[in-house]
Coordinates of N, CA and C and ligand atoms in Angstrom, one line a residue:
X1 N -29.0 -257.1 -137.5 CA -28.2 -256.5 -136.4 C -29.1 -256.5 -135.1
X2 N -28.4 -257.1 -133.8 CA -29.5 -256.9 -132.6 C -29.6 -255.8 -132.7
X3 N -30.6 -255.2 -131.7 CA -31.1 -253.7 -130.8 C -30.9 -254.2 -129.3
X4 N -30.0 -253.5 -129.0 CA -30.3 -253.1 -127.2 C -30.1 -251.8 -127.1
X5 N -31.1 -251.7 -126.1 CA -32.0 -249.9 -125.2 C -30.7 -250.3 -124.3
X6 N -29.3 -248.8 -124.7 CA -28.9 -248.4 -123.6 C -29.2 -247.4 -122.7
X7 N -29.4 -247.7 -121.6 CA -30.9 -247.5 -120.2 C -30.0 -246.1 -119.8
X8 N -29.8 -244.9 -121.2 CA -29.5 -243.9 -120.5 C -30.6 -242.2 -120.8
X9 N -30.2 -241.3 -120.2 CA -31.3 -240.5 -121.1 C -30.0 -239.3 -121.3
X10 N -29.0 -239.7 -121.1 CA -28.0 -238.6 -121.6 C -27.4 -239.2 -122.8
X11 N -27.5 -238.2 -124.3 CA -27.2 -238.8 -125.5 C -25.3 -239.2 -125.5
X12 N -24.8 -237.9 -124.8 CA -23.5 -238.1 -125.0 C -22.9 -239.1 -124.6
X13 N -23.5 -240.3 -123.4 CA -23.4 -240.8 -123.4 C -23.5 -242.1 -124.1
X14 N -24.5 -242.5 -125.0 CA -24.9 -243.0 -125.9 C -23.5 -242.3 -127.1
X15 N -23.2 -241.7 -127.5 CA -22.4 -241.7 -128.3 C -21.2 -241.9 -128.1
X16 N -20.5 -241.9 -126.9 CA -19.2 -243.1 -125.9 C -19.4 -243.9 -126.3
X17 N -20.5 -244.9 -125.9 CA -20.6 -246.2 -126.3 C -21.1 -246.8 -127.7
X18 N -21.2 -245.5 -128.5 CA -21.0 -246.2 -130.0 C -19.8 -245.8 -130.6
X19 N -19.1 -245.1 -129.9 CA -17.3 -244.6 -130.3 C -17.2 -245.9 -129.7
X20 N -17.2 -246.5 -129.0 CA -16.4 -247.3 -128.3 C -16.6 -248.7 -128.9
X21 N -17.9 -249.4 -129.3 CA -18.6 -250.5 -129.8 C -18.0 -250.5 -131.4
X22 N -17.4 -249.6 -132.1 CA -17.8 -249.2 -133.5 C -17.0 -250.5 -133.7
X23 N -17.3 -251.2 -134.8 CA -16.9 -252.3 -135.6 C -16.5 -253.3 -134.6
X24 N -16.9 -253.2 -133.2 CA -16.3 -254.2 -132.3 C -17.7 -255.2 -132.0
X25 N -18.8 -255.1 -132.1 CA -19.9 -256.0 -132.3 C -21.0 -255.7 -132.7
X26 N -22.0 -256.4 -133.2 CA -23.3 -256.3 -134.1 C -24.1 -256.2 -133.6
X27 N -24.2 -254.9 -132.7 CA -25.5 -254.4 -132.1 C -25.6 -252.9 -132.5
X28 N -26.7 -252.8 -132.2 CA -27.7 -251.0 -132.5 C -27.8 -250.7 -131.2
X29 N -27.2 -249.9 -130.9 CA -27.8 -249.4 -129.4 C -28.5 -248.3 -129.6
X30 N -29.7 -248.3 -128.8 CA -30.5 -247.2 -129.0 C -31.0 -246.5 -128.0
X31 N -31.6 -245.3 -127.6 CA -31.6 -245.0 -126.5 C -33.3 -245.3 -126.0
X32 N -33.7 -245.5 -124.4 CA -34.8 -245.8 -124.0 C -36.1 -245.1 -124.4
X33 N -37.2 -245.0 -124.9 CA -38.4 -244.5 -125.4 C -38.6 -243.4 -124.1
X34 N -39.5 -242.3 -124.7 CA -39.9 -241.5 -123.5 C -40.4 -242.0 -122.7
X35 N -40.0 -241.2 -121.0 CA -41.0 -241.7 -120.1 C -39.9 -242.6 -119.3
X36 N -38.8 -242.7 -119.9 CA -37.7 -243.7 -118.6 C -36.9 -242.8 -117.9
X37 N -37.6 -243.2 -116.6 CA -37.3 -242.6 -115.3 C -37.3 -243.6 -114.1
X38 N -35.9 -243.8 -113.9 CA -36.1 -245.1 -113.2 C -35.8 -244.5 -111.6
X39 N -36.4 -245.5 -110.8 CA -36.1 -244.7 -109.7 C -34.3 -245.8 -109.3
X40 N -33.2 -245.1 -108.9 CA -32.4 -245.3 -108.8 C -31.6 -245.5 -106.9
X41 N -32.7 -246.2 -106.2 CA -32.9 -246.5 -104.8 C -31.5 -247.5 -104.4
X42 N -30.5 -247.8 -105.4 CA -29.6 -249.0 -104.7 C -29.0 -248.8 -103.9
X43 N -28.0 -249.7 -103.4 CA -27.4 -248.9 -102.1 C -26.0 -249.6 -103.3
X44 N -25.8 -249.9 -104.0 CA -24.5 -250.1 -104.7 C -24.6 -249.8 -106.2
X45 N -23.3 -249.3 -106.6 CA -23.3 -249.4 -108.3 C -24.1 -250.6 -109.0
X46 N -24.1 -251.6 -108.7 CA -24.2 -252.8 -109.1 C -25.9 -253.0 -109.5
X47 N -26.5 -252.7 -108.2 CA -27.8 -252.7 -107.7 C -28.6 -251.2 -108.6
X48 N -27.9 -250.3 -109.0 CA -28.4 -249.1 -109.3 C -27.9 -249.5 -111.0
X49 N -27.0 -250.2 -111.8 CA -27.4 -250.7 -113.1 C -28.5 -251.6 -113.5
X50 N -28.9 -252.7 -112.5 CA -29.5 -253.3 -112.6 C -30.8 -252.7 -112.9
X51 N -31.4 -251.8 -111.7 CA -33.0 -251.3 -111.5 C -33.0 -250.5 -113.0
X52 N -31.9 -249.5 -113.8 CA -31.8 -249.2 -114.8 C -32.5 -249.9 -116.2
X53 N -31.3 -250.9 -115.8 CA -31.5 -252.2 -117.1 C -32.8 -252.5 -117.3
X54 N -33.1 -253.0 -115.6 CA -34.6 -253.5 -115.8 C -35.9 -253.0 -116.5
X55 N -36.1 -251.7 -116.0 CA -36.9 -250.4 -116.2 C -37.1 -250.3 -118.2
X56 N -35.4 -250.3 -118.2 CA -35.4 -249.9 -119.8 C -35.7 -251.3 -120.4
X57 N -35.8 -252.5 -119.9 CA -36.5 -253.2 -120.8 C -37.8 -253.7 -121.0
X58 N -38.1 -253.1 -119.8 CA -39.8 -252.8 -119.3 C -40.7 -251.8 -120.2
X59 N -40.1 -251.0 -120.1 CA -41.1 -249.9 -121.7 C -39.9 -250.3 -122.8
X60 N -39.5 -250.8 -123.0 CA -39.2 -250.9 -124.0 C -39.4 -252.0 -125.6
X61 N -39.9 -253.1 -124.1 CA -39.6 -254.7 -124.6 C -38.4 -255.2 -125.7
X62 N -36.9 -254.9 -125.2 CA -36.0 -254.9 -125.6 C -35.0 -255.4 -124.5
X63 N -33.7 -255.8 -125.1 CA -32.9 -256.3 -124.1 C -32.4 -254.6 -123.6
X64 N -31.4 -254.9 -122.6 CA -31.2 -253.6 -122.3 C -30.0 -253.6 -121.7
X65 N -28.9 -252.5 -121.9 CA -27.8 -252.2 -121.1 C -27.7 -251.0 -120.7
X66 N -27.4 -251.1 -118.7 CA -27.3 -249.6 -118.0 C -25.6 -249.9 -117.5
X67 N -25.2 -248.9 -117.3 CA -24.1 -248.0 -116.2 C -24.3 -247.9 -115.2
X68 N -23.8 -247.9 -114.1 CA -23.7 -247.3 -113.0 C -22.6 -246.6 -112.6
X69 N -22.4 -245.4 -112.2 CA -21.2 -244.9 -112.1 C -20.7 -244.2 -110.8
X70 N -19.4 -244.0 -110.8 CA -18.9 -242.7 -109.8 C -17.4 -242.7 -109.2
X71 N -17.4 -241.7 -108.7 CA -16.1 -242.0 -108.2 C -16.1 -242.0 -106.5
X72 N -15.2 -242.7 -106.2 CA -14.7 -243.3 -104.5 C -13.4 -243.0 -104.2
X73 N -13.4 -242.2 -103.0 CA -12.5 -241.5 -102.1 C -12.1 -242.5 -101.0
X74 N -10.3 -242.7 -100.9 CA -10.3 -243.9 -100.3 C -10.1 -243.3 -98.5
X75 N -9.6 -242.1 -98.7 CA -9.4 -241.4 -97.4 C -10.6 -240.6 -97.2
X76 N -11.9 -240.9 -97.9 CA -13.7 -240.2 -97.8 C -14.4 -241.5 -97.4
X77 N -13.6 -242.7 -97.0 CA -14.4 -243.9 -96.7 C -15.2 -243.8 -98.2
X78 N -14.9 -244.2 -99.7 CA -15.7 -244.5 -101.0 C -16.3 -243.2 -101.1
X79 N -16.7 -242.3 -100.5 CA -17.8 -240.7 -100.4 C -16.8 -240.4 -102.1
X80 N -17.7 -239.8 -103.1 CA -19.2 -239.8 -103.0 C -19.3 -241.0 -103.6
X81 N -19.0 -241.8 -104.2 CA -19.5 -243.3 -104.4 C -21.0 -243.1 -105.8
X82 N -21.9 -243.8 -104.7 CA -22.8 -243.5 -105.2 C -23.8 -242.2 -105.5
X83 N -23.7 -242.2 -104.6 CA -24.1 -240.2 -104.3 C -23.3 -239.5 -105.5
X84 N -22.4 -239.9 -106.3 CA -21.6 -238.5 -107.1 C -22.0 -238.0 -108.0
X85 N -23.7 -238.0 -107.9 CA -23.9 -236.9 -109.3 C -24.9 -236.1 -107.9
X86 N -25.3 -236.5 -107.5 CA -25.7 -235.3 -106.1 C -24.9 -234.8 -105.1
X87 N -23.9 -235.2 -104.8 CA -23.0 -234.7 -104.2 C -23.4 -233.1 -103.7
X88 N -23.5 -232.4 -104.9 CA -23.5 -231.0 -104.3 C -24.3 -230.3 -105.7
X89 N -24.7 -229.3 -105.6 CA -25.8 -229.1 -106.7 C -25.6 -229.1 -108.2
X90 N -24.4 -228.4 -108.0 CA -23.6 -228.1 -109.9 C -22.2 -229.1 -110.3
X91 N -22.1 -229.0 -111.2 CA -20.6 -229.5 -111.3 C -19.6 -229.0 -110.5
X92 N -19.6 -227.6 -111.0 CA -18.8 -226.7 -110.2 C -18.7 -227.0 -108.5
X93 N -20.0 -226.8 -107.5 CA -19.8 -227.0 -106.3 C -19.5 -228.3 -106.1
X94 N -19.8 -229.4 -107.1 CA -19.4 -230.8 -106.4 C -17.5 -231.0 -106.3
X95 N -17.3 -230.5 -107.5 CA -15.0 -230.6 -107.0 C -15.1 -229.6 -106.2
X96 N -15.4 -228.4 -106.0 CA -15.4 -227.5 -104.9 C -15.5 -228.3 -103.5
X97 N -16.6 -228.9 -103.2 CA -17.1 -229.6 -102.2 C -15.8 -230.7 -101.8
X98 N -15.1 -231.4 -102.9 CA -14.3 -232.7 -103.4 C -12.9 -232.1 -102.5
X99 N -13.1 -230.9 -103.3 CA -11.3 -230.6 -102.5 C -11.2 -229.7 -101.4
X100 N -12.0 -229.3 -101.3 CA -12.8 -229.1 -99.6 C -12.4 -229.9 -99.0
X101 N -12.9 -231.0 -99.0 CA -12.8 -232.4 -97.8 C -11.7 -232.5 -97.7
X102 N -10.5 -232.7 -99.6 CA -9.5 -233.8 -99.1 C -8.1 -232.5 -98.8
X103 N -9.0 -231.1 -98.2 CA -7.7 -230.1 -97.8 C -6.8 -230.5 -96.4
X104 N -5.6 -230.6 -96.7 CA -4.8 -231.5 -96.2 C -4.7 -233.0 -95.7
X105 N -5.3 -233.8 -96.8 CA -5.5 -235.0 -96.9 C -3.9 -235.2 -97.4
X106 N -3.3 -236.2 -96.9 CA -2.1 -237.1 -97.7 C -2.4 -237.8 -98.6
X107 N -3.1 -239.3 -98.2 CA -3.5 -239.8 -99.0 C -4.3 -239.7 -100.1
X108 N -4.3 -239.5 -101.5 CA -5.5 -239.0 -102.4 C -5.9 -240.0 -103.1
X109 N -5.6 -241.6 -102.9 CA -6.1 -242.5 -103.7 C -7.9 -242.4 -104.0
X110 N -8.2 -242.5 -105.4 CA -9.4 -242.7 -105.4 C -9.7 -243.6 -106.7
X111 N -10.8 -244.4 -107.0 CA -11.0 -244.8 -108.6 C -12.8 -244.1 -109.1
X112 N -12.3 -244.2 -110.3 CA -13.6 -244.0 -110.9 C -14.2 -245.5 -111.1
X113 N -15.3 -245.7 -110.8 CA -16.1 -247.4 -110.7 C -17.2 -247.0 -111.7
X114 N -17.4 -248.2 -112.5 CA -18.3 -248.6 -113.2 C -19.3 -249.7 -113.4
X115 N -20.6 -249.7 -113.3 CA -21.1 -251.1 -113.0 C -21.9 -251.3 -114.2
X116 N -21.8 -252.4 -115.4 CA -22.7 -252.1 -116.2 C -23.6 -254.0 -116.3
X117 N -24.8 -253.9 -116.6 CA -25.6 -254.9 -116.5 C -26.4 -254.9 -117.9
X118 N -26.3 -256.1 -118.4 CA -27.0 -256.3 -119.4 C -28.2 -257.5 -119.2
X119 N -29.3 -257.0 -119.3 CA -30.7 -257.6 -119.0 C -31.2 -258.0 -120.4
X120 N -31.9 -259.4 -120.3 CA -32.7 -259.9 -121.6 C -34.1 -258.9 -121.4
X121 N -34.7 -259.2 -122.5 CA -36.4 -258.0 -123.0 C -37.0 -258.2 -121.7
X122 N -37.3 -259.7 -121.3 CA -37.7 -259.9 -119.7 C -37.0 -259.4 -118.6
X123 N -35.9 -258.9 -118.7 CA -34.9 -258.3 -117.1 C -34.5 -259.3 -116.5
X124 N -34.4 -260.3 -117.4 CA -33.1 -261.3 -116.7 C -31.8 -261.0 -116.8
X125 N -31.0 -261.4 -115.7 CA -29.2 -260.4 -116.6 C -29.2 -262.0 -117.1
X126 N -28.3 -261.0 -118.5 CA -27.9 -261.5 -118.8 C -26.0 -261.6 -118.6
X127 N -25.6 -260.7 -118.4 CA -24.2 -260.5 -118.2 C -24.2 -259.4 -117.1
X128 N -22.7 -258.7 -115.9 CA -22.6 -257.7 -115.2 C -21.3 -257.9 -115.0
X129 N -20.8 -256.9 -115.5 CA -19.4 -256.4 -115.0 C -19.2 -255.3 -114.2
X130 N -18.0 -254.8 -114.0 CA -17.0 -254.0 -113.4 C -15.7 -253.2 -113.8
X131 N -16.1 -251.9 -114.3 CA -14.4 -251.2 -114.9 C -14.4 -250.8 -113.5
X132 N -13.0 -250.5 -113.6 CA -12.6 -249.5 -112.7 C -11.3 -248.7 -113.0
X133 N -11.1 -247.6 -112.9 CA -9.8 -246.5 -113.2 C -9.2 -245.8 -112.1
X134 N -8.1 -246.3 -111.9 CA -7.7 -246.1 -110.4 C -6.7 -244.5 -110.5
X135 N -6.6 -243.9 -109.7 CA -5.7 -242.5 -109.7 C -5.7 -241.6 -108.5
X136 N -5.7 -240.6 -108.6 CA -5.5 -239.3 -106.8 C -6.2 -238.3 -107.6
X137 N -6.8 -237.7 -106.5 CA -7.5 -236.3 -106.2 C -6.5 -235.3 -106.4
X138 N -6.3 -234.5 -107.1 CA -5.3 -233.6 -107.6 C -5.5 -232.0 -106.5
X139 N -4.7 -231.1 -106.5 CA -5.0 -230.3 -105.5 C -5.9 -229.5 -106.1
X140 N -5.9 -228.9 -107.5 CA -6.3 -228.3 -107.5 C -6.9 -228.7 -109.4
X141 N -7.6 -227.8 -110.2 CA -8.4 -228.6 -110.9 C -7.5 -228.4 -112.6
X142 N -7.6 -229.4 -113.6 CA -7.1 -228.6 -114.6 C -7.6 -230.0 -115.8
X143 N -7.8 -229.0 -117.4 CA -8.1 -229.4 -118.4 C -9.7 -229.2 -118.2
X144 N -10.1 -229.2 -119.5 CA -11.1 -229.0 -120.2 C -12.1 -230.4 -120.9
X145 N -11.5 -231.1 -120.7 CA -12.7 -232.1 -121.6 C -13.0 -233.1 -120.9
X146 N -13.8 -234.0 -121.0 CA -14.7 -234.5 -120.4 C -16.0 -234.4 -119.5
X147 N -16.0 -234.3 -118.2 CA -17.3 -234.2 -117.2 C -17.0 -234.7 -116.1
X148 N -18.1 -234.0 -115.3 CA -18.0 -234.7 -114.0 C -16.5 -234.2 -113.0
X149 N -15.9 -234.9 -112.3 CA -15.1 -235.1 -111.7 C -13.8 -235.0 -112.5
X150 N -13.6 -234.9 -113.7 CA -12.5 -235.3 -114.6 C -11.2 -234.4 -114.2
X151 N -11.6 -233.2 -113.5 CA -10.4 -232.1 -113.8 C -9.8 -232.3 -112.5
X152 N -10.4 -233.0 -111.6 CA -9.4 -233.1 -110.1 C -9.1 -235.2 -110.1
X153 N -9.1 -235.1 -111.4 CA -8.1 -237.3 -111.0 C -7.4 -236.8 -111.7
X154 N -6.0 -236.9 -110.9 CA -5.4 -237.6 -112.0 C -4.9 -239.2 -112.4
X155 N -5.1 -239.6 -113.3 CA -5.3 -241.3 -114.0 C -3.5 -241.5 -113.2
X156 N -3.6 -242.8 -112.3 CA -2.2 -243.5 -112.1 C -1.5 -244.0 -113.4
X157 N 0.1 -243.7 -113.3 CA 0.7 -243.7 -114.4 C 0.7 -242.8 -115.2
X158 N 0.2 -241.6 -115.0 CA 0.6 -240.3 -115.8 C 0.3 -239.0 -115.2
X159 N 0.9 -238.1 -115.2 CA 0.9 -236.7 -114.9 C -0.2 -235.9 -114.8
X160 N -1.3 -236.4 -115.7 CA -2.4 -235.9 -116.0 C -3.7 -236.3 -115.7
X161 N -4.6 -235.3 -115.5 CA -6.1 -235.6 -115.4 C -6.8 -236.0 -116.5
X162 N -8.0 -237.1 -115.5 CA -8.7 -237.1 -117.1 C -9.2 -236.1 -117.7
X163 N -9.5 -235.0 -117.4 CA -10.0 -234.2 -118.2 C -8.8 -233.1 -119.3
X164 N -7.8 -234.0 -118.8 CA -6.5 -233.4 -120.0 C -6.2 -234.4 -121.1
X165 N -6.7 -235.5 -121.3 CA -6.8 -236.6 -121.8 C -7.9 -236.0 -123.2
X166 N -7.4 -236.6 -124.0 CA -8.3 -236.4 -125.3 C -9.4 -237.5 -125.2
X167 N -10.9 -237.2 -126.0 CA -11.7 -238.3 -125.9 C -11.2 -239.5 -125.7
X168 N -10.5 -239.5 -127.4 CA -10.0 -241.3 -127.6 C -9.0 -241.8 -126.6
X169 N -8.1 -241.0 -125.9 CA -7.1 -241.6 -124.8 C -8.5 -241.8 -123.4
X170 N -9.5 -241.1 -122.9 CA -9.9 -241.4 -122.0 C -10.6 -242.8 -122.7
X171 N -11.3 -243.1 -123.6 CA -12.5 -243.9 -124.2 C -11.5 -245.1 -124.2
X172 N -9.5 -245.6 -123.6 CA -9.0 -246.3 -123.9 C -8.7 -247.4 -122.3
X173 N -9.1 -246.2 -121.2 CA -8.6 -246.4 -119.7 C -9.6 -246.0 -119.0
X174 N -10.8 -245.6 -119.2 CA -11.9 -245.5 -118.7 C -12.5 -246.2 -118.0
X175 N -13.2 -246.1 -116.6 CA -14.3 -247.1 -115.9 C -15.3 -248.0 -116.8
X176 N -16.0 -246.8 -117.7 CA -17.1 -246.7 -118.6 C -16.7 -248.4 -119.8
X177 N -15.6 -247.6 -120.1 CA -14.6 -248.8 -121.4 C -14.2 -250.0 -121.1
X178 N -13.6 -249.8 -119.8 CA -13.3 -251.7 -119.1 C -14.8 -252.1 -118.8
X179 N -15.6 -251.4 -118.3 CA -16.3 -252.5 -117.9 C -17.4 -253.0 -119.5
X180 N -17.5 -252.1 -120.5 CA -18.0 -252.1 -121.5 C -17.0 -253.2 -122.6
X181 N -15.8 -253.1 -122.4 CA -15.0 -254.1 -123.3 C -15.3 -255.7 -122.4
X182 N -15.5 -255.8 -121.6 CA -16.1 -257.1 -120.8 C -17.6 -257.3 -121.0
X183 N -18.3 -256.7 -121.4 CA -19.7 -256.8 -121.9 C -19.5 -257.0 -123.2
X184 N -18.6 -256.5 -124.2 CA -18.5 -256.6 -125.8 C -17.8 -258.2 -125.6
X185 N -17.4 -258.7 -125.4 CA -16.4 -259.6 -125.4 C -17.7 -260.8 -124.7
X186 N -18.4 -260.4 -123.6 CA -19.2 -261.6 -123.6 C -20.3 -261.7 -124.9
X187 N -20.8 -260.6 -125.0 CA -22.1 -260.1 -126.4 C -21.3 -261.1 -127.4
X188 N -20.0 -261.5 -127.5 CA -19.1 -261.9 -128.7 C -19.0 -263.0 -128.5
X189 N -18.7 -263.9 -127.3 CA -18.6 -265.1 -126.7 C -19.6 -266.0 -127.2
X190 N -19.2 -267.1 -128.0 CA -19.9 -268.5 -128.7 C -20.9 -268.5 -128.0
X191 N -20.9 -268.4 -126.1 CA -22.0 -269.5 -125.7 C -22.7 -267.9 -124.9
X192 N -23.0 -266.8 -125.7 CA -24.1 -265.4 -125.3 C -25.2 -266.2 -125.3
X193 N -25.8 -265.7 -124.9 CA -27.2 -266.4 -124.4 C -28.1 -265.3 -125.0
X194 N -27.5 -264.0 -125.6 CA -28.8 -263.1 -125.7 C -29.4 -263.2 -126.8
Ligands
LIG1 P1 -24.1 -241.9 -113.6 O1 -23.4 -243.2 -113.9 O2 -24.6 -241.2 -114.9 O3 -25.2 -242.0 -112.5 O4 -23.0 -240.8 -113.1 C1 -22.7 -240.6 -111.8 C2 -21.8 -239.4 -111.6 O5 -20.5 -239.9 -111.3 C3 -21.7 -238.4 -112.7 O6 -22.7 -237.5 -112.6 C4 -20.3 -237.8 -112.4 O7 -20.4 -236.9 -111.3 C5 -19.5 -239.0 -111.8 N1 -18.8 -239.7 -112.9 C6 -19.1 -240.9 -113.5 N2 -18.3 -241.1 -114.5 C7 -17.4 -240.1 -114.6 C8 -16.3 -239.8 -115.5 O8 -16.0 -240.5 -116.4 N3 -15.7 -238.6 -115.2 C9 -16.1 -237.8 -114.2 N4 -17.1 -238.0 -113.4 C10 -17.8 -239.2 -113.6

């Protein structure tokens, strides 16, 4: 079975992507050895998977796959974008902060973006995609599960936030999941190079 270091240091996250991978391709994903701490300087999702990827196949000497994530406010000019795990100190102040901004906003279009990059042991990409989950900034916050931003989107085409969404329904429409089923699907592809 391959091994690829996914370039994260949050487990729960690591176990998304083995809910999500399960019987869908013949890799081990394992999480990066101590000591990965990447500096995460990009000015894009794209650019901030990559320096990830790289890093974790640098101590690792392993191929490697990172994430990049966030969500983008279409009436915040993209805010927080990249910025959305600093945004504001806690989870709490960050949708506090979120629906602050969009009070008396009309428009609440936003998506959740995902950038994920898969690097050979050397930090060559090998593959980079793009999910994205498009929806509105809800007025006010509701449901319990998931993280992050989940309790003020609600996902387009349904009534609900993701965070009213059960794991397996988010793990089906997810940023995270599209852009991960386009990395399983190349990992799977005759002419993978990894
Ligand atoms: P990162 O990809 O771990 O750097 O995550 C960036 C930040 O984007 C997180 O800390 C959350 O604030 C936000 N975010 C990313 N994905 C999600 C999601 O699925 N739900 C809610 N918030 C998210």
């Amino acid at each position: 079975m391959k091994k690829i270091v996914f370039a994260t240091s949050n487990p729960h996250k690591l176990e998304e992507l083995q809910a999500i991978c399960k019987d869908r391709c013949d890799v081990e994903f394992v999480l990066p050895p101590a000591g990965f701490d990447p500096v995460e300087n990009g000015e894009t999702f794209e650019e901030n998977s990559l320096i990830k990827a790289q890093e974790a196949a640098r101590i690792s000497g392993l191929p490697a796959l990172a994430d990049d994530s966030g969500l983008c406010v279409d009436a915040l000019d993209g805010a927080p974008g990249i910025h959305s795990a600093r945004y504001a100190p806690t989870a709490r102040e960050r949708i506090d902060k979120l629906l602050k901004a969009m009070e008396g906003v009309k428009d609440r279009k936003a998506k959740f973006v995902c950038a994920m990059t898969l690097v050979n042991a050397q930090g060559d990409v090998l593959c980079k995609k793009i999910g994205e989950c498009h929806g509105k900034i809800a007025f006010t916050q509701s449901g319990t599960h998931g993280f992050g931003y989940d309790p003020v989107f609600v996902v387009d085409g349904t009534n609900y936030t993701m965070a009213e969404l059960s794991e397996e329904e988010k793990n089906k429409i997810s940023h995270r999941a599209l852009a991960l089923e386009q990395i399983i699907n190349s990992l799977n592809s005759d002419n993978s190079t990894y």
